[in-house]
Amino acid sequence: MTSASPETDETRYDFRAIEERWLPVWRKTQPFRAGDATDERPTKYVLDMFPYPSGDLHMGHAEAYALGDVIARYWTQRGFNVLHPIGWDSFGLPAENAAITRGLDPRGWTEDNIAQQRTSMERYACSFDWDRVLATHRPDYYRWNQWLFTRLHERGLAYRKHSNVNWCPKDQTVLANEQVVGGLCERCDTPVTKKKLNQWYFKVTDYADRLLDDLETLQSTWPSKVIAMQRNWIGRSTGADVRFAIEGREEPVDIYTTRPDTLYGATFFVVAADSDLASELAAGSDAALQSEFADYLDKVKSASEIERLSTDREKTGVFLGRYAINPVNGARLPIWVSDYVLADYGHGAIMAVPAHDQRDLDFARAMDLPVTPVVDVRDEEGEPLPDPRESGIATTGDGVLMNSGPLDGLDKAAAIETITAQLAAEGVGEATTNYRLRDWLISRQRYWGTPIPIVHCDACGEVRVPDDQLPIELPSAEGLDLKPKGTSPLGAATDWVNTTCPSCGGAATRDTDTMDTFVDSSWYFLRYLSPGKTDGPFDELDAKRWAPVDQYVGGVTHAILHLLYARFFTKALHDMGMIDFEEPFSALLNQGMVQMDGSAMSKSRGNLVRLSEQLDEFGVDAVRLTMSFAGPPEDDIDWADVSPAGSAKFLARAWRLARDVSSEPTVDLTTGDAALRAVTHRTLHDAAELVEGFRFNVVVARVMELVNATRKAIDSGPGGADPAVREAAEAVAMLLSLFAPYCAEDMWSMLGRENVARAGWPTVDESLLVEETVTCVVQVKGKVRDRLEVAPGIGEDALRELALASPQVQRTLDGADIRTVIVRAPKLVNIVPA
RNA sequence: GCCCUCGUAGCCCAACUGGCAGAGGCGGCCGGCUUAAACCCGGCUCAGUGCGGGUUCGAGUCCCGCCGGGGGCACCA
């Protein structure tokens, strides 16, 4: 690069002038373009979660990108070839809803927002590689969604089924389980209801075990909170299937239980009200019961998720007048239907053991059904727990089996083992595993998404669109009514819908649903690796070179959804032989949120802080530095508690150091003042460790210390001409380049150098880190009585003698006998009197 | 209801595998610079770590029980 350094005003720190000076330079030099295949530096893939283009950047983006940038810029300084890309998660409801409200074309609205966000990111000095941007709403991206869908479909991992799905009455679309939060639609907070529809799914449950077990490999590099949430979400439970004969029905019915040991305590049988089995069994009973069942089913279906989930809800149900036979003892169990049994977990039917399951007990008490304890459960003192029949509290703990035939006298574990073996031997059951995790419902009845590449043909059925006909582009929104109405708006685009069957050439129609946008974000990290590729989603060699992501940075809001789906895609791609790793994100950092006055910012709350106003008032660097300095990255930042003005003040102070350096860039740094050099080198040494541990707030504090020490050296020490002052100022500039790139670049330029982002981390002189003496604390009975300046290498015996000889210690001891002396050389001696 | 986290100066936060409670900042106060103010420079102030026990030579750190804040899960048989 030739010297393009614009003139620097060397008298005062003016962040506006500095921003105007360097932004155009960086636009031209693109200092963060990733190195190509010939680059020999080791690679590092640092990824920030990509934003929705639903307006300009806000404070939350500012925090996330400030922190991601610290990491990306750090590895660049450490000599790595860093890939730090950005793009837009640009399909989805926000664009569509905005289009509906304002009568705009979602495409135009989306592209405008992307342009605005990009400009803001450049101003914010994000260290992105601008040659690799992607936006998921563009055909050159979603084409590969369709291609990947096709691959999954070929493998039976994408399929369609009728089932009761979560339905948002406001957005008029189905929702994935993961998008129902507390019974409400994640997007609009409308109570979610159920609807029976034919929908597309990805078979995530095939990967349940691997998704769970592989969390082990992330134990030390992902937040334990996220791992716990994923584990909990997958919810593996082990138990047994048990086959119950049904009177008047040819086929037996399986139930799933985690407590086969309590089989002798089953007193009734419950079928999920909204299951097919319930309807079938009801149809076989008398007319009065049939209509009672029909009424109940109506009530269950109209209940919102919110009502269904409320815990203190009374148990309800209907007796079907039919009986199931307990395979272990032939007992006739009355069959009830109820909504407390879920249709889509296990087999949608349970054996009820009210003595040892609280839900069953609640139901038994509501319906006046018998309760038979079969486990003698005791408390810590060995006293029997109160009888559930009296207490109303089921005894769910371990204990000795009773009233259970061959199981009597066994404990829970032994009983489970025995009974499971017996069931298997008799062919009426076996050990099984169940998961809370359900398959991923990916179809949406909305316009702004990836069309599903399937054609429906009367003759051939469901036909995949051949790869060479992809992408199936979204038709223009013009003339389409995008308002939610329960079926996809694409259905009205008749020219688009009507097509020919790829298989037989006859008349056929396109599938009109679009994909969940979480499909888009499940593999975007791979697309960045091969931006222009037209014959595949990504290049396998590029993937080998860069992937998996070394460091992922984003909000904890995606702890379950996005991360689980991306992990699923990665495993599926691995099984297709396209990549050689099974986890997409080797390390994860969850940054907190930015709040104001103790709560999330929002227009309606009236506590919204505008990023653009903060940037205008304090400058980009001050805002970025404040984000890093506020506290640990995973903590929330309350903007009312922090001080961007203070950050600006500090940056000015740092900047003036460069102004006051009066030595030449060529000066021999090793000849500088030893004391200041020691501070500089210790800071450089510690900062590396601290950044890698995400302790950015501490790094900033240490840079502040270094700035203070350098200031002192200039004003009342060796002075601005001392080489140590130059060395310190250069270190400050290099370190600040991670947090405050404009200020750092300007300092660097004043110091007669170019391109601070690539300055490189100076080699730390280990000899400067060695301290000549250390302070040894001498305690008597744990209380500090004296401090000794000793050599770091002092021996235990010598130190013990020194400490005992201390006059302070002698005075405190006052002739008392000494019981023991604990010596931790060279830092501490503790003398314990008898 | 269950699980996970966090409680350190007026405020935001530091304190390595248990070892001098304070690195840094905000605020406040004092002084220097200034005709004055701002800026700037220097200095000072302020807690014994939410409460109660325990382990230990020694506890902010480990254990138990409370209290308070935040988060997650919630009929998954």
mmCIF file with all atom_site columns, C-alpha atoms in Angstrom, chain A residues 192-300:
data_model
loop_
_atom_site.group_PDB
_atom_site.id
_atom_site.type_symbol
_atom_site.label_atom_id
_atom_site.label_alt_id
_atom_site.label_comp_id
_atom_site.label_asym_id
_atom_site.label_entity_id
_atom_site.label_seq_id
_atom_site.pdbx_PDB_ins_code
_atom_site.Cartn_x
_atom_site.Cartn_y
_atom_site.Cartn_z
_atom_site.occupancy
_atom_site.B_iso_or_equiv
_atom_site.pdbx_formal_charge
_atom_site.auth_seq_id
_atom_site.auth_comp_id
_atom_site.auth_asym_id
_atom_site.auth_atom_id
_atom_site.pdbx_PDB_model_num
ATOM 1   C CA . VAL A 1 192 ? -51.173 -20.567 19.767 1.00 0.00 ? 192 VAL A CA 1
ATOM 2   C CA . THR A 1 193 ? -53.830 -23.135 18.880 1.00 0.00 ? 193 THR A CA 1
ATOM 3   C CA . LYS A 1 194 ? -53.698 -26.555 17.211 1.00 0.00 ? 194 LYS A CA 1
ATOM 4   C CA . LYS A 1 195 ? -54.691 -27.392 13.672 1.00 0.00 ? 195 LYS A CA 1
ATOM 5   C CA . LYS A 1 196 ? -54.559 -30.642 11.734 1.00 0.00 ? 196 LYS A CA 1
ATOM 6   C CA . LEU A 1 197 ? -52.599 -30.063 8.546  1.00 0.00 ? 197 LEU A CA 1
ATOM 7   C CA . ASN A 1 198 ? -50.444 -31.817 5.988  1.00 0.00 ? 198 ASN A CA 1
ATOM 8   C CA . GLN A 1 199 ? -47.009 -30.350 6.518  1.00 0.00 ? 199 GLN A CA 1
ATOM 9   C CA . TRP A 1 200 ? -43.334 -30.782 5.631  1.00 0.00 ? 200 TRP A CA 1
ATOM 10  C CA . TYR A 1 201 ? -40.895 -31.975 8.251  1.00 0.00 ? 201 TYR A CA 1
ATOM 11  C CA . PHE A 1 202 ? -37.181 -32.589 8.601  1.00 0.00 ? 202 PHE A CA 1
ATOM 12  C CA . LYS A 1 203 ? -36.440 -35.743 10.499 1.00 0.00 ? 203 LYS A CA 1
ATOM 13  C CA . VAL A 1 204 ? -34.366 -34.254 13.291 1.00 0.00 ? 204 VAL A CA 1
ATOM 14  C CA . THR A 1 205 ? -35.387 -37.073 15.609 1.00 0.00 ? 205 THR A CA 1
ATOM 15  C CA . ASP A 1 206 ? -33.227 -39.483 13.597 1.00 0.00 ? 206 ASP A CA 1
ATOM 16  C CA . TYR A 1 207 ? -30.293 -37.492 14.944 1.00 0.00 ? 207 TYR A CA 1
ATOM 17  C CA . ALA A 1 208 ? -31.545 -37.119 18.521 1.00 0.00 ? 208 ALA A CA 1
ATOM 18  C CA . ASP A 1 209 ? -28.900 -39.358 20.027 1.00 0.00 ? 209 ASP A CA 1
ATOM 19  C CA . ARG A 1 210 ? -26.026 -37.777 18.153 1.00 0.00 ? 210 ARG A CA 1
ATOM 20  C CA . LEU A 1 211 ? -27.286 -34.265 18.842 1.00 0.00 ? 211 LEU A CA 1
ATOM 21  C CA . LEU A 1 212 ? -27.339 -35.130 22.502 1.00 0.00 ? 212 LEU A CA 1
ATOM 22  C CA . ASP A 1 213 ? -24.163 -37.182 22.809 1.00 0.00 ? 213 ASP A CA 1
ATOM 23  C CA . ASP A 1 214 ? -21.995 -34.828 20.753 1.00 0.00 ? 214 ASP A CA 1
ATOM 24  C CA . LEU A 1 215 ? -22.714 -32.020 23.192 1.00 0.00 ? 215 LEU A CA 1
ATOM 25  C CA . GLU A 1 216 ? -19.957 -33.685 25.204 1.00 0.00 ? 216 GLU A CA 1
ATOM 26  C CA . THR A 1 217 ? -17.393 -32.488 22.684 1.00 0.00 ? 217 THR A CA 1
ATOM 27  C CA . LEU A 1 218 ? -18.500 -28.882 23.204 1.00 0.00 ? 218 LEU A CA 1
ATOM 28  C CA . GLN A 1 219 ? -18.356 -29.019 26.980 1.00 0.00 ? 219 GLN A CA 1
ATOM 29  C CA . SER A 1 220 ? -15.362 -26.725 27.409 1.00 0.00 ? 220 SER A CA 1
ATOM 30  C CA . THR A 1 221 ? -16.005 -24.316 24.538 1.00 0.00 ? 221 THR A CA 1
ATOM 31  C CA . TRP A 1 222 ? -19.761 -23.664 24.649 1.00 0.00 ? 222 TRP A CA 1
ATOM 32  C CA . PRO A 1 223 ? -21.547 -21.930 27.527 1.00 0.00 ? 223 PRO A CA 1
ATOM 33  C CA . SER A 1 224 ? -22.734 -24.661 29.869 1.00 0.00 ? 224 SER A CA 1
ATOM 34  C CA . LYS A 1 225 ? -26.102 -22.953 29.958 1.00 0.00 ? 225 LYS A CA 1
ATOM 35  C CA . VAL A 1 226 ? -26.608 -23.532 26.244 1.00 0.00 ? 226 VAL A CA 1
ATOM 36  C CA . ILE A 1 227 ? -25.523 -27.150 26.523 1.00 0.00 ? 227 ILE A CA 1
ATOM 37  C CA . ALA A 1 228 ? -27.976 -27.643 29.366 1.00 0.00 ? 228 ALA A CA 1
ATOM 38  C CA . MET A 1 229 ? -30.779 -26.063 27.356 1.00 0.00 ? 229 MET A CA 1
ATOM 39  C CA . GLN A 1 230 ? -30.091 -28.272 24.344 1.00 0.00 ? 230 GLN A CA 1
ATOM 40  C CA . ARG A 1 231 ? -29.908 -31.356 26.510 1.00 0.00 ? 231 ARG A CA 1
ATOM 41  C CA . ASN A 1 232 ? -33.157 -30.455 28.160 1.00 0.00 ? 232 ASN A CA 1
ATOM 42  C CA . TRP A 1 233 ? -34.797 -29.727 24.838 1.00 0.00 ? 233 TRP A CA 1
ATOM 43  C CA . ILE A 1 234 ? -33.827 -33.060 23.325 1.00 0.00 ? 234 ILE A CA 1
ATOM 44  C CA . GLY A 1 235 ? -35.065 -34.650 26.532 1.00 0.00 ? 235 GLY A CA 1
ATOM 45  C CA . ARG A 1 236 ? -33.980 -38.265 26.204 1.00 0.00 ? 236 ARG A CA 1
ATOM 46  C CA . SER A 1 237 ? -35.730 -40.625 28.579 1.00 0.00 ? 237 SER A CA 1
ATOM 47  C CA . THR A 1 238 ? -35.314 -44.367 28.914 1.00 0.00 ? 238 THR A CA 1
ATOM 48  C CA . GLY A 1 239 ? -38.044 -46.776 29.864 1.00 0.00 ? 239 GLY A CA 1
ATOM 49  C CA . ALA A 1 240 ? -40.102 -49.505 28.260 1.00 0.00 ? 240 ALA A CA 1
ATOM 50  C CA . ASP A 1 241 ? -42.904 -50.042 25.806 1.00 0.00 ? 241 ASP A CA 1
ATOM 51  C CA . VAL A 1 242 ? -45.604 -52.324 27.203 1.00 0.00 ? 242 VAL A CA 1
ATOM 52  C CA . ARG A 1 243 ? -48.303 -53.969 25.076 1.00 0.00 ? 243 ARG A CA 1
ATOM 53  C CA . PHE A 1 244 ? -51.832 -53.869 26.477 1.00 0.00 ? 244 PHE A CA 1
ATOM 54  C CA . ALA A 1 245 ? -54.624 -55.893 24.917 1.00 0.00 ? 245 ALA A CA 1
ATOM 55  C CA . ILE A 1 246 ? -57.838 -53.901 24.392 1.00 0.00 ? 246 ILE A CA 1
ATOM 56  C CA . GLU A 1 247 ? -61.147 -55.686 24.819 1.00 0.00 ? 247 GLU A CA 1
ATOM 57  C CA . GLY A 1 248 ? -62.993 -55.682 21.548 1.00 0.00 ? 248 GLY A CA 1
ATOM 58  C CA . ARG A 1 249 ? -59.972 -54.639 19.507 1.00 0.00 ? 249 ARG A CA 1
ATOM 59  C CA . GLU A 1 250 ? -57.815 -57.011 17.564 1.00 0.00 ? 250 GLU A CA 1
ATOM 60  C CA . GLU A 1 251 ? -54.539 -55.129 17.839 1.00 0.00 ? 251 GLU A CA 1
ATOM 61  C CA . PRO A 1 252 ? -52.985 -54.495 21.243 1.00 0.00 ? 252 PRO A CA 1
ATOM 62  C CA . VAL A 1 253 ? -51.894 -50.956 22.091 1.00 0.00 ? 253 VAL A CA 1
ATOM 63  C CA . ASP A 1 254 ? -48.387 -49.960 23.190 1.00 0.00 ? 254 ASP A CA 1
ATOM 64  C CA . ILE A 1 255 ? -47.810 -47.557 25.992 1.00 0.00 ? 255 ILE A CA 1
ATOM 65  C CA . TYR A 1 256 ? -44.515 -45.976 27.014 1.00 0.00 ? 256 TYR A CA 1
ATOM 66  C CA . THR A 1 257 ? -43.427 -45.774 30.639 1.00 0.00 ? 257 THR A CA 1
ATOM 67  C CA . THR A 1 258 ? -40.267 -44.840 32.493 1.00 0.00 ? 258 THR A CA 1
ATOM 68  C CA . ARG A 1 259 ? -41.495 -46.874 35.451 1.00 0.00 ? 259 ARG A CA 1
ATOM 69  C CA . PRO A 1 260 ? -42.223 -50.419 34.275 1.00 0.00 ? 260 PRO A CA 1
ATOM 70  C CA . ASP A 1 261 ? -41.507 -51.449 37.865 1.00 0.00 ? 261 ASP A CA 1
ATOM 71  C CA . THR A 1 262 ? -44.877 -49.964 38.858 1.00 0.00 ? 262 THR A CA 1
ATOM 72  C CA . LEU A 1 263 ? -46.824 -52.023 36.330 1.00 0.00 ? 263 LEU A CA 1
ATOM 73  C CA . TYR A 1 264 ? -48.719 -53.827 39.095 1.00 0.00 ? 264 TYR A CA 1
ATOM 74  C CA . GLY A 1 265 ? -49.920 -50.471 40.382 1.00 0.00 ? 265 GLY A CA 1
ATOM 75  C CA . ALA A 1 266 ? -51.688 -49.487 37.163 1.00 0.00 ? 266 ALA A CA 1
ATOM 76  C CA . THR A 1 267 ? -55.374 -48.886 37.916 1.00 0.00 ? 267 THR A CA 1
ATOM 77  C CA . PHE A 1 268 ? -56.574 -47.235 34.715 1.00 0.00 ? 268 PHE A CA 1
ATOM 78  C CA . PHE A 1 269 ? -55.511 -46.442 31.183 1.00 0.00 ? 269 PHE A CA 1
ATOM 79  C CA . VAL A 1 270 ? -55.481 -43.017 29.472 1.00 0.00 ? 270 VAL A CA 1
ATOM 80  C CA . VAL A 1 271 ? -55.475 -42.159 25.776 1.00 0.00 ? 271 VAL A CA 1
ATOM 81  C CA . ALA A 1 272 ? -54.725 -38.670 24.431 1.00 0.00 ? 272 ALA A CA 1
ATOM 82  C CA . ALA A 1 273 ? -58.046 -37.086 23.538 1.00 0.00 ? 273 ALA A CA 1
ATOM 83  C CA . ASP A 1 274 ? -56.843 -35.709 20.214 1.00 0.00 ? 274 ASP A CA 1
ATOM 84  C CA . SER A 1 275 ? -55.258 -38.957 19.045 1.00 0.00 ? 275 SER A CA 1
ATOM 85  C CA . ASP A 1 276 ? -56.572 -41.210 16.288 1.00 0.00 ? 276 ASP A CA 1
ATOM 86  C CA . LEU A 1 277 ? -56.748 -44.040 18.795 1.00 0.00 ? 277 LEU A CA 1
ATOM 87  C CA . ALA A 1 278 ? -59.139 -42.065 21.004 1.00 0.00 ? 278 ALA A CA 1
ATOM 88  C CA . SER A 1 279 ? -61.543 -41.473 18.128 1.00 0.00 ? 279 SER A CA 1
ATOM 89  C CA . GLU A 1 280 ? -61.371 -45.101 17.087 1.00 0.00 ? 280 GLU A CA 1
ATOM 90  C CA . LEU A 1 281 ? -62.008 -46.431 20.579 1.00 0.00 ? 281 LEU A CA 1
ATOM 91  C CA . ALA A 1 282 ? -64.847 -43.968 21.123 1.00 0.00 ? 282 ALA A CA 1
ATOM 92  C CA . ALA A 1 283 ? -66.462 -45.087 17.885 1.00 0.00 ? 283 ALA A CA 1
ATOM 93  C CA . GLY A 1 284 ? -66.708 -48.562 19.372 1.00 0.00 ? 284 GLY A CA 1
ATOM 94  C CA . SER A 1 285 ? -68.652 -47.499 22.447 1.00 0.00 ? 285 SER A CA 1
ATOM 95  C CA . ASP A 1 286 ? -72.322 -46.604 22.913 1.00 0.00 ? 286 ASP A CA 1
ATOM 96  C CA . ALA A 1 287 ? -74.032 -43.496 21.537 1.00 0.00 ? 287 ALA A CA 1
ATOM 97  C CA . ALA A 1 288 ? -74.157 -41.524 24.776 1.00 0.00 ? 288 ALA A CA 1
ATOM 98  C CA . LEU A 1 289 ? -70.449 -41.998 25.359 1.00 0.00 ? 289 LEU A CA 1
ATOM 99  C CA . GLN A 1 290 ? -69.737 -41.157 21.739 1.00 0.00 ? 290 GLN A CA 1
ATOM 100 C CA . SER A 1 291 ? -71.393 -37.786 22.007 1.00 0.00 ? 291 SER A CA 1
ATOM 101 C CA . GLU A 1 292 ? -69.793 -37.115 25.376 1.00 0.00 ? 292 GLU A CA 1
ATOM 102 C CA . PHE A 1 293 ? -66.430 -37.832 23.773 1.00 0.00 ? 293 PHE A CA 1
ATOM 103 C CA . ALA A 1 294 ? -67.211 -35.583 20.801 1.00 0.00 ? 294 ALA A CA 1
ATOM 104 C CA . ASP A 1 295 ? -68.085 -32.691 23.123 1.00 0.00 ? 295 ASP A CA 1
ATOM 105 C CA . TYR A 1 296 ? -64.917 -33.202 25.095 1.00 0.00 ? 296 TYR A CA 1
ATOM 106 C CA . LEU A 1 297 ? -62.776 -33.343 21.978 1.00 0.00 ? 297 LEU A CA 1
ATOM 107 C CA . ASP A 1 298 ? -64.254 -30.057 20.768 1.00 0.00 ? 298 ASP A CA 1
ATOM 108 C CA . LYS A 1 299 ? -63.409 -28.447 24.062 1.00 0.00 ? 299 LYS A CA 1
ATOM 109 C CA . VAL A 1 300 ? -59.856 -29.763 23.969 1.00 0.00 ? 300 VAL A CA 1
#
